[in-house]
Coordinates of C-alpha atoms in Angstrom, one line a residue:
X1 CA -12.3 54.7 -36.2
X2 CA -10.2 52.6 -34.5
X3 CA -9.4 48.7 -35.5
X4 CA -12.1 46.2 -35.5
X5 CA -11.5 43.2 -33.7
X6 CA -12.9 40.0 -34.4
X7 CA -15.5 40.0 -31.4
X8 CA -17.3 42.6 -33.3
X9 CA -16.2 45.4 -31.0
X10 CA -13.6 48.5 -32.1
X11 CA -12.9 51.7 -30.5
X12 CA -13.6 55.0 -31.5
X13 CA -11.4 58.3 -31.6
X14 CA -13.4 59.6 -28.2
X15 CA -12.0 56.6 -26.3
X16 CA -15.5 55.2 -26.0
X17 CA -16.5 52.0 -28.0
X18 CA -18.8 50.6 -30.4
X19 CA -20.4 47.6 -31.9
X20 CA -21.5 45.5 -35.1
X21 CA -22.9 42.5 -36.0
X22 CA -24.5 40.7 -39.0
X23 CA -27.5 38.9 -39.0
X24 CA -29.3 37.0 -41.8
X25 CA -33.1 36.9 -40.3
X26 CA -36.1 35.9 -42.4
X27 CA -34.1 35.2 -45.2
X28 CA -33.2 39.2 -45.0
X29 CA -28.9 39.9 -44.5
X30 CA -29.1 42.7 -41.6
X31 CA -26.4 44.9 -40.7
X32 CA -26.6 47.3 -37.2
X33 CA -23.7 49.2 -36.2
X34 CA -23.9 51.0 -32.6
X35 CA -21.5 53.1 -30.2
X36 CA -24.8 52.9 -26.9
X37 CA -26.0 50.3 -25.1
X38 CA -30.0 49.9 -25.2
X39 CA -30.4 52.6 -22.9
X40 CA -28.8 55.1 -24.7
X41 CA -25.2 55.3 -22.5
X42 CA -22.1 55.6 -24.3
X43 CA -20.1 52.6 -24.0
X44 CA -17.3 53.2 -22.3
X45 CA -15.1 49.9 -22.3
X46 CA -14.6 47.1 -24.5
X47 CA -16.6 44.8 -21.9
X48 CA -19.2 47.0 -21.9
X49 CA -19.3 46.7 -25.5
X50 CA -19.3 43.3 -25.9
X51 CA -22.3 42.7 -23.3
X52 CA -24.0 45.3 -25.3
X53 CA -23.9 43.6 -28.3
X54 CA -24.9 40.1 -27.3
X55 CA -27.8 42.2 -25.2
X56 CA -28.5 43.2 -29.1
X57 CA -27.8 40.0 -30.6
X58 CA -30.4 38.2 -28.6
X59 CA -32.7 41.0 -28.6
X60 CA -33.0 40.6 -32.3
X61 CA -33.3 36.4 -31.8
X62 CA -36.2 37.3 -29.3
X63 CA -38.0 39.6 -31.6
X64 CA -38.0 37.4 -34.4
X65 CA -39.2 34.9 -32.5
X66 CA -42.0 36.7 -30.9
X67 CA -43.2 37.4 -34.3
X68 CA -43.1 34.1 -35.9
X69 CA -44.8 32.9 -33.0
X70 CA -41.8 30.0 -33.0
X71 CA -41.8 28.0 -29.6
X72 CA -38.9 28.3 -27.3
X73 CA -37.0 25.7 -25.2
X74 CA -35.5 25.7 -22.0
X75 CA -32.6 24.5 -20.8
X76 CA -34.6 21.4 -18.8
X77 CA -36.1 20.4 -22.4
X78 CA -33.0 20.5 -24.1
X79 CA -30.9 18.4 -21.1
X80 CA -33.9 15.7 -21.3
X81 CA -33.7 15.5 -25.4
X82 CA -30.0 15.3 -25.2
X83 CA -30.7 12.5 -22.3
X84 CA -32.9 10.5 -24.7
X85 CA -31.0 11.0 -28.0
X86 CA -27.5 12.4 -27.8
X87 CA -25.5 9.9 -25.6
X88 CA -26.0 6.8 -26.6
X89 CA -22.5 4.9 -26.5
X90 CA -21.4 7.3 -23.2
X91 CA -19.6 5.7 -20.8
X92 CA -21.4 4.9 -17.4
X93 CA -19.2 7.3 -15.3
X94 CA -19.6 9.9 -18.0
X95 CA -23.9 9.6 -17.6
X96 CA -23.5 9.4 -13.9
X97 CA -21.3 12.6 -13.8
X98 CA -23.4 14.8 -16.2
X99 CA -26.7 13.5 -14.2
X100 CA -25.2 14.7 -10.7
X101 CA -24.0 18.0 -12.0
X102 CA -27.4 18.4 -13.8
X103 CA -29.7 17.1 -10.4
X104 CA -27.9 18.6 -7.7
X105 CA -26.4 22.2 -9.6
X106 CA -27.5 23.4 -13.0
X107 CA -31.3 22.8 -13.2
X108 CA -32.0 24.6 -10.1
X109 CA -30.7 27.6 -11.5
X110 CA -30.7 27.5 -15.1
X111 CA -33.6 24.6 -16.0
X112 CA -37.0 27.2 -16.2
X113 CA -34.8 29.5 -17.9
X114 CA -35.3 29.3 -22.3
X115 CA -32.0 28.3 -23.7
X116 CA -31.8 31.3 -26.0
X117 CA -32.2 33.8 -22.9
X118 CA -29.5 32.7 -21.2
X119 CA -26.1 35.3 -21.5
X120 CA -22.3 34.6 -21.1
X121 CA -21.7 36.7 -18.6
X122 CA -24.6 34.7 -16.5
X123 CA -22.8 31.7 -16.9
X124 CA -19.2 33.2 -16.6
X125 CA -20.6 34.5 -12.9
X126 CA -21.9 31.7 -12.3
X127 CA -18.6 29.9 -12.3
X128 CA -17.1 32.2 -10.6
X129 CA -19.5 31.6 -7.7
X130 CA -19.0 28.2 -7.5
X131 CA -15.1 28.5 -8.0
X132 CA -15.0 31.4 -5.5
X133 CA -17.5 31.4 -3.7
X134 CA -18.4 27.8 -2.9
X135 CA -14.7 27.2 -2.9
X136 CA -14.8 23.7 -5.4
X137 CA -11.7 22.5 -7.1
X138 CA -10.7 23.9 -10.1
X139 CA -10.9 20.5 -12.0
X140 CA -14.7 20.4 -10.7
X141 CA -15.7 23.3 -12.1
X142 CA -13.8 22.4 -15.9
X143 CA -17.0 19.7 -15.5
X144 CA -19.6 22.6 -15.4
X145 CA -18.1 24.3 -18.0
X146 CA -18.5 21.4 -20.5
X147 CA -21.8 21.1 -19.3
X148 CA -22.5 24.1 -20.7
X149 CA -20.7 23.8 -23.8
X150 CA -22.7 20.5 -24.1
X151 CA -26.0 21.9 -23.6
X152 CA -25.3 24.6 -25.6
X153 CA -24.2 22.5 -28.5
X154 CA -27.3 20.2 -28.5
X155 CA -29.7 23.2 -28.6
X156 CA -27.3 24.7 -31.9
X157 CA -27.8 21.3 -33.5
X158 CA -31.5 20.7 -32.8
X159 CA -31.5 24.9 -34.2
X160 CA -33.0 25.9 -30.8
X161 CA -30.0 28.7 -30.4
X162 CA -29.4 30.8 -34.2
X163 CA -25.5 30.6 -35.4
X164 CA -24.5 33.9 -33.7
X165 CA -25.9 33.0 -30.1
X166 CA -24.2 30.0 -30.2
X167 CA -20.7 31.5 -31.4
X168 CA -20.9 34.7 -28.9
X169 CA -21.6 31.5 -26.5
X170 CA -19.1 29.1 -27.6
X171 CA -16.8 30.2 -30.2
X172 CA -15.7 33.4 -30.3
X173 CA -12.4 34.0 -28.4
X174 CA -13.6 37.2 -27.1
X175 CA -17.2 36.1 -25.7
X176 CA -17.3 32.9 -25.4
X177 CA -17.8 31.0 -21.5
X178 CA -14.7 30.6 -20.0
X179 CA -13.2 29.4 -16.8
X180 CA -12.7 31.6 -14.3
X181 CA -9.5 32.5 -13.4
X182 CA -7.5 30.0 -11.4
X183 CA -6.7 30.9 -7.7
X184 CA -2.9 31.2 -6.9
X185 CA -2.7 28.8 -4.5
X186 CA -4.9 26.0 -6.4
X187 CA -3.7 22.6 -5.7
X188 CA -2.7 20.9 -9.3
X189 CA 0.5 19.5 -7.9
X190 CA 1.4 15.9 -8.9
X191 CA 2.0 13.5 -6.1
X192 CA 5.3 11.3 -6.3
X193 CA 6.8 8.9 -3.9
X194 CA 10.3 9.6 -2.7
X195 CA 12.6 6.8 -2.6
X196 CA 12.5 6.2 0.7
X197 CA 8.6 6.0 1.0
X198 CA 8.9 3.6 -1.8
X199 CA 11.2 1.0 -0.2
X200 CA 8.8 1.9 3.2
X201 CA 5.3 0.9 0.8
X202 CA 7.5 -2.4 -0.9
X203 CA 7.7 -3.5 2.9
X204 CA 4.3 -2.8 4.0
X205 CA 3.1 -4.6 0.6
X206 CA 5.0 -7.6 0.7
X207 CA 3.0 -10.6 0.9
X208 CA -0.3 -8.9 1.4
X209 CA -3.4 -9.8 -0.9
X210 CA -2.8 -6.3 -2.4
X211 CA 0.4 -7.0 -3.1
X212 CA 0.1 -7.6 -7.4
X213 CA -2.0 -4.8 -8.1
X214 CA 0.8 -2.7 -5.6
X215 CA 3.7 -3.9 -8.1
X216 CA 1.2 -3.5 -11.1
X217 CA 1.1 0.6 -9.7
X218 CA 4.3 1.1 -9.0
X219 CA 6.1 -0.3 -12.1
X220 CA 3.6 0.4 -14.6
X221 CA 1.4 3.4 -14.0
X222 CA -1.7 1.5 -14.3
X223 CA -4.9 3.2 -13.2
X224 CA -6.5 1.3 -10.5
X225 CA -9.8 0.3 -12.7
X226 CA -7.3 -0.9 -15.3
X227 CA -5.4 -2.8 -12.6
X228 CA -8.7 -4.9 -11.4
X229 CA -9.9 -5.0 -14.3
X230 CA -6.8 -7.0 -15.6
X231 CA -6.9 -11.2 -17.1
X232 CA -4.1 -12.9 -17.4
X233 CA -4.4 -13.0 -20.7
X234 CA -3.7 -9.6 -21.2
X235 CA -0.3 -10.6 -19.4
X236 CA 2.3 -11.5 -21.8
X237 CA 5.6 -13.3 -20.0
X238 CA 7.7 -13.8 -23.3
X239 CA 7.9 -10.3 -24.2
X240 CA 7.4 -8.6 -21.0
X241 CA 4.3 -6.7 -21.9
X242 CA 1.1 -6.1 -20.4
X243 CA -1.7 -5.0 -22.2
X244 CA -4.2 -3.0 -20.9
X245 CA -8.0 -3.8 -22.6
X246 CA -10.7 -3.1 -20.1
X247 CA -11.0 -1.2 -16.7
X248 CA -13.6 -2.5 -13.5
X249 CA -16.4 -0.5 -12.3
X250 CA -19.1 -0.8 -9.5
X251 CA -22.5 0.2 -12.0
X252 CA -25.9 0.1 -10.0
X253 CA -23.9 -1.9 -7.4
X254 CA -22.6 -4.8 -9.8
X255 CA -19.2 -5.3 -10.6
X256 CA -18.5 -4.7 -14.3
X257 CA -15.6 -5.2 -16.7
X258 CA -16.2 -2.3 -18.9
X259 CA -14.5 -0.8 -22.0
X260 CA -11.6 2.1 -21.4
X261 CA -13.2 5.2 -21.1
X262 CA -10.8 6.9 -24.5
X263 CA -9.2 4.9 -27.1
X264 CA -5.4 6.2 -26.0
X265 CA -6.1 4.1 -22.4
X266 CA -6.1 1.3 -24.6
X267 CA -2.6 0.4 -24.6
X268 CA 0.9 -2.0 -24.3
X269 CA 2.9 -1.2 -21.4
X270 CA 6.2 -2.8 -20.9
X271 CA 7.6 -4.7 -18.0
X272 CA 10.6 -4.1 -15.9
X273 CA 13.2 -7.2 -14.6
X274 CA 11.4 -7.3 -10.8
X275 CA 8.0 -6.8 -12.7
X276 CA 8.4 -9.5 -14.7
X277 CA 10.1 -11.5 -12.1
X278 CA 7.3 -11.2 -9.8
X279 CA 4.4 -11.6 -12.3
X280 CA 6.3 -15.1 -13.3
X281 CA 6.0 -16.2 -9.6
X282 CA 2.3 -14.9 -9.9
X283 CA 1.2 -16.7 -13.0
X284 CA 3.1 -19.7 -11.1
X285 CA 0.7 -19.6 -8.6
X286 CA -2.0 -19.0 -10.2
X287 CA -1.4 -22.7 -12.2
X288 CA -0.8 -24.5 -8.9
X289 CA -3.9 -23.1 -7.1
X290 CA -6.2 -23.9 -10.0
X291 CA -4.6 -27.5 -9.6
X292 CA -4.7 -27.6 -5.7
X293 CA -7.5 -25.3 -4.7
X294 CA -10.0 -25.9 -7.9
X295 CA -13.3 -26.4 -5.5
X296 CA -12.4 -23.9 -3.3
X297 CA -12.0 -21.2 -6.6
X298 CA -15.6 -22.6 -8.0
X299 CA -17.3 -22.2 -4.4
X300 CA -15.5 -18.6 -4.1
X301 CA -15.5 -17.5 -7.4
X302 CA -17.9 -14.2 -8.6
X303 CA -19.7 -14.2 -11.8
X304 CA -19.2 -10.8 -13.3
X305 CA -20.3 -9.0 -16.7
X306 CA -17.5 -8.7 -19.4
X307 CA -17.5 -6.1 -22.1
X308 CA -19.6 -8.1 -24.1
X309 CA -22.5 -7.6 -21.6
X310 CA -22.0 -11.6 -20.5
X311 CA -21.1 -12.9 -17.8
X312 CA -17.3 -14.4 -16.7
X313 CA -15.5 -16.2 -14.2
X314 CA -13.6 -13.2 -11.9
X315 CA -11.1 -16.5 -11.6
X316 CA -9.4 -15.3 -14.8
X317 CA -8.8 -11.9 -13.2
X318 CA -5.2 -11.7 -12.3
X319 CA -6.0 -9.8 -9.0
X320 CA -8.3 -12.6 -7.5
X321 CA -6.6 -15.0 -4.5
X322 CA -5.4 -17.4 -5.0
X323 CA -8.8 -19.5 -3.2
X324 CA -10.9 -17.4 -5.8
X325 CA -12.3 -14.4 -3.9
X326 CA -12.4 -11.9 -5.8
X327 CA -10.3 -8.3 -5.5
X328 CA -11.8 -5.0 -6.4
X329 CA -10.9 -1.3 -6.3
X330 CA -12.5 -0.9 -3.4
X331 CA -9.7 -3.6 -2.0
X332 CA -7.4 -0.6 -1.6
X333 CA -9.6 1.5 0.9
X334 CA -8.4 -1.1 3.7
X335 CA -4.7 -0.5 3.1
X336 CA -5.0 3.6 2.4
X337 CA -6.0 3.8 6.1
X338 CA -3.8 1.1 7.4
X339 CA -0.5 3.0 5.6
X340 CA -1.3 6.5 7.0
X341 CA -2.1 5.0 10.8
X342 CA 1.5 2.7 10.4
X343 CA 3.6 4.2 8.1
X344 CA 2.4 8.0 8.2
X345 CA 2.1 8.3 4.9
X346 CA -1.0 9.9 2.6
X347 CA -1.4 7.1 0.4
X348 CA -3.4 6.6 -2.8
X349 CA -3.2 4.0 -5.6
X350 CA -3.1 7.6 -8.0
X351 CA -0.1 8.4 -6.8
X352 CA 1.8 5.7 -7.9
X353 CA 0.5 6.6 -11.3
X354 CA 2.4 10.3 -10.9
X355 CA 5.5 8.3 -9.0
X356 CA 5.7 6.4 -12.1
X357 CA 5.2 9.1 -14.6
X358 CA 7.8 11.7 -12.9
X359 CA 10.3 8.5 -12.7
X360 CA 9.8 8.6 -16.7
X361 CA 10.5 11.7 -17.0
X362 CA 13.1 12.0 -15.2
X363 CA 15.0 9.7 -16.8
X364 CA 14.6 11.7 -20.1
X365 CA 12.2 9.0 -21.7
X366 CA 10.5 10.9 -25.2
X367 CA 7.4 12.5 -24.7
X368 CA 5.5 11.1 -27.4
X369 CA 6.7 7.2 -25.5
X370 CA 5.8 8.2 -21.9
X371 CA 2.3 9.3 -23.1
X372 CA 1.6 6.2 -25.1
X373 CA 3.0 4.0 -21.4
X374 CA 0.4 6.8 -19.0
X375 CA -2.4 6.3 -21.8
X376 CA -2.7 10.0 -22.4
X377 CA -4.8 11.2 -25.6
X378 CA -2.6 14.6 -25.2
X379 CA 1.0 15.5 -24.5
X380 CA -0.2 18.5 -22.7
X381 CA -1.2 16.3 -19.6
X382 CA 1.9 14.2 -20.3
X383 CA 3.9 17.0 -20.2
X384 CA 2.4 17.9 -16.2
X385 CA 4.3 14.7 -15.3
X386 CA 8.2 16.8 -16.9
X387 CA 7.9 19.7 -14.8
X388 CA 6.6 17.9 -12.0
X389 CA 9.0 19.0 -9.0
X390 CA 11.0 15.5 -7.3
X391 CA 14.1 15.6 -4.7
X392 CA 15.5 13.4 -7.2
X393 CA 14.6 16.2 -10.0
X394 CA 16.3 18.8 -7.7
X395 CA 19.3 17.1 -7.0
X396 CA 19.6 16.4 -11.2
X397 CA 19.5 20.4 -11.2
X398 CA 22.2 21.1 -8.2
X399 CA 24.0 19.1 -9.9
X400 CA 23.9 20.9 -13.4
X401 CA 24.1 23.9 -11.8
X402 CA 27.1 23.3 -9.5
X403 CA 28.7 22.1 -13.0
X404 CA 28.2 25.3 -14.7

C-alpha cells in the first residue's frame, strides 16, 4: 500500500487507488476504507478517488439524515439566514456586491438545491464556466468563490453541513473549491503613467475644478472615495501629512461619508514639497472664499450624512468650490472622456494610484512603508506594485546590466 495522503486518498501496488474516511455518526466513530467507486469500478486516478470518496462522504450525511428524519436546507434558506443574521456591520458595497452575485448568478443555479447535496466538483465547474466560458475577469470570479466559501461557512456554523462536508468543501488542500486556473493572457497588469503623460495630465489639470483631487492622486495614492471623501481637517500643513479617515459613496442615491472599508485604509500619508505647496494655496482659498463668498457657500452648499449617520456641511470637504458646490466621484467621469478625446490618453483616477505605487517602488522605498502609504492589509498586493514593469524600471535594469 502505497502512502496515504492527507485528502484521504493513497495508491495501491496495482496502480489503481483507494479511499478512507472517518466518521463519528450517531455518537458511533465509523471507519470505511474502499479501492471502487459506488458502482463497483476500480478507481483508476487519484481524482477519481477523491470524487468517490466525497460521493461516500455525503452519502453517509444523506442516509443519516433520511433516518433521523432531520430537515434539510438549501442554499436559498441558508443565503436569507445569513442576510438576516450574519452581516450586520458589512459595509454597503460589500451587501450590494454579495446581493448582485446572489440575484443575478448563484440562486438560479444553486438556490432549490439542499446545501448538503451540493459537490466540489459542481462548484469547481461551475467556475470554470463562468471564467471560461462566459469569459468574466479573473478578479470577478475570486467574488464567486468567496461566495461560496461564505455560504458554506454559515451553513457549518448554523450545523446544516457535518464537519467533514465542510472540510472536503473548504479546507482540505486536496478537495477543497478552488479557482480555476488563470488564462495566460489574463489582464492583471498595473497601469502607470510615464513621465511624459504625467507632465501632459499636470497641463490638462491645471486650474480645472478637478484640479485638488488630481494632485491628491498623483502625489499620494489616494483612492478616489478617499479623495472626496476628504475634510480639511484631516489636512495637516505643519507636518505635511494627510490623514485619510473616511471614503464617499453614492448609497440608494445619497451621497454618504462612510467609514474605510478595512482598518489598513485607515491611514497617515505624507506630503511632498509641490503637494504641500499647492494644498497651502488651497487651504488659502478656502479661508478667503468662506470670507468673500459665505452666502453663495450656504445657498450652494449639500447637506450630506457623516459617519455618525448625521448630517454635515459638504463646505468642510476639501474638494468642494470654492462657491460651495459640491465635488463627487462621479466629478471625474467628465474629465476621463475629455483626456482620451484631447490628449489620447486611457485615463482613470486608479491609475494614478498604481503610478504612484510603482514610483515607490522604484525608488527602493521598504515594503512594509509603501504598504502602510497604499493602505494595504497585505504585502502580497503591495508587492504587485515592485514587479510592476515601468520604462523608468527598464532603463534602472539597462543600466545594471550594461554595468555588469
Amino acid at each position: 500500500m502505497g502512502k496515504t495522503d492527507k485528502s484521504g486518498v493513497y495508491q495501491l501496488p496495482n496502480g489503481y487507488w483507494g479511499f478512507r474516511y472517518t466518521l463519528t455518526l450517531n455518537g458511533k466513530k465509523k471507519d470505511v476504507k474502499r479501492t471502487k467507486d459506488e458502482f463497483g469500478q476500480p478507481l483508476k486516478t487519484e481524482k477519481s478517488a477523491l470524487k468517490a470518496r466525497e460521493s461516500a462522504i455525503r452519502a453517509e450525511y444523506e442516509n443519516r439524515y433520511k433516518k433521523a428524519d432531520k430537515p434539510r436546507m438549501t442554499v436559498k434558506e441558508v443565503y436569507q439566514e445569513y442576510c438576516q443574521n450574519g452581516r450586520s456591520g458589512k459595509a454597503y458595497a460589500t451587501i450590494k456586491k454579495q446581493d448582485s452575485l446572489w440575484n443575478n448568478h448563484i440562486a438560479s443555479k444553486f438556490g432549490k438545491r439542499f446545501i448538503d447535496d451540493i459537490s466540489v466538483s459542481e462548484v469547481d465547474d461551475y467556475l470554470a464556466f463562468i471564467y471560461y466560458d462566459e469569459g468574466r475577469a479573473y478578479k470577478y470570479v475570486e467574488s464567486f468563490l468567496k461566495m461560496f466559501y461564505l455560504i458554506f461557512g454559515q451553513a457549518y456554523s448554523r450545523n446544516y453541513l457535518d464537519v467533514d462536508i465542510y472540510s472536503t468543501l473548504c479546507l482540505n488542500k486536496g478537495t477543497k473549491i478552488a479557482m480555476p486556473k488563470m488564462k495566460s493572457d489574463e489582464d492583471t497588469e498595473i497601469v502607470i503613467f510615464n513621465p511624459d503623460e504625467l507632465e501632459r495630465l499636470d497641463g490638462y489639470f491645471n486650474g480645472t475644478n478637478a484640479q485638488t483631487a488630481y494632485m491628491l492622486g498623483r502625489y499620494c495614492g489616494v483612492r478616489i472615495n478617499e479623495c472626496y471623501g476628504l475634510k480639511w481637517d484631516d489636512i495637516d500643513l505643519a507636518n505635511n501629512t494627510i490623514r485619510i479617515e473616511r471614503q464617499m459613496q453614492y448609497q440608494d442615491g445619497l451621497i454618504k461619508l462612510v467609514p474605510l472599508k478595512t482598518h489598513n485604509a485607515r491611514r497617515t500619508i505624507y506630503m511632498n514639497s509641490r503637494l504641500k505647496e499647492y494644498m497651502q494655496k488651497a487651504y488659502e482659498q478656502y479661508l478667503e472664499s468662506e470670507r468673500t463668498l459665505a452666502e453663495q457657500r450656504q445657498q450652494n452648499q449639500t447637506m450630506v450624512i457623516g459617519t455618525n449617520g448625521k448630517q454635515c456641511s459638504s463646505l468642510s470637504l476639501v474638494n468642494t468650490l470654492p462657491n460651495g458646490k459640491i465635488q463627487t466621484v462621479n466629478s471625474m467621469k467628465y474629465h476621463t472622456r475629455m483626456i482620451k478625446e484631447r490628449l489620447g490618453i486611457t485615463f482613470k483616477y486608479h491609475y494614478l494610484r498604481h503610478t504612484y505605487g510603482t514610483r515607490l517602488a522604484e525608488l527602493n522605498t521598504p515594503t512594509h512603508l509603501l504598504c502602510s502609504q497604499m493602505g494595504h492589509g497585505s504585502g502580497r498586493v503591495t508587492e504587485q506594485y515592485y514587479i510592476a514593469v515601468s520604462k523608468r524600471g527598464i532603463d534602472v535594469l539597462k543600466d545594471k546590466v550594461d554595468n555588469l
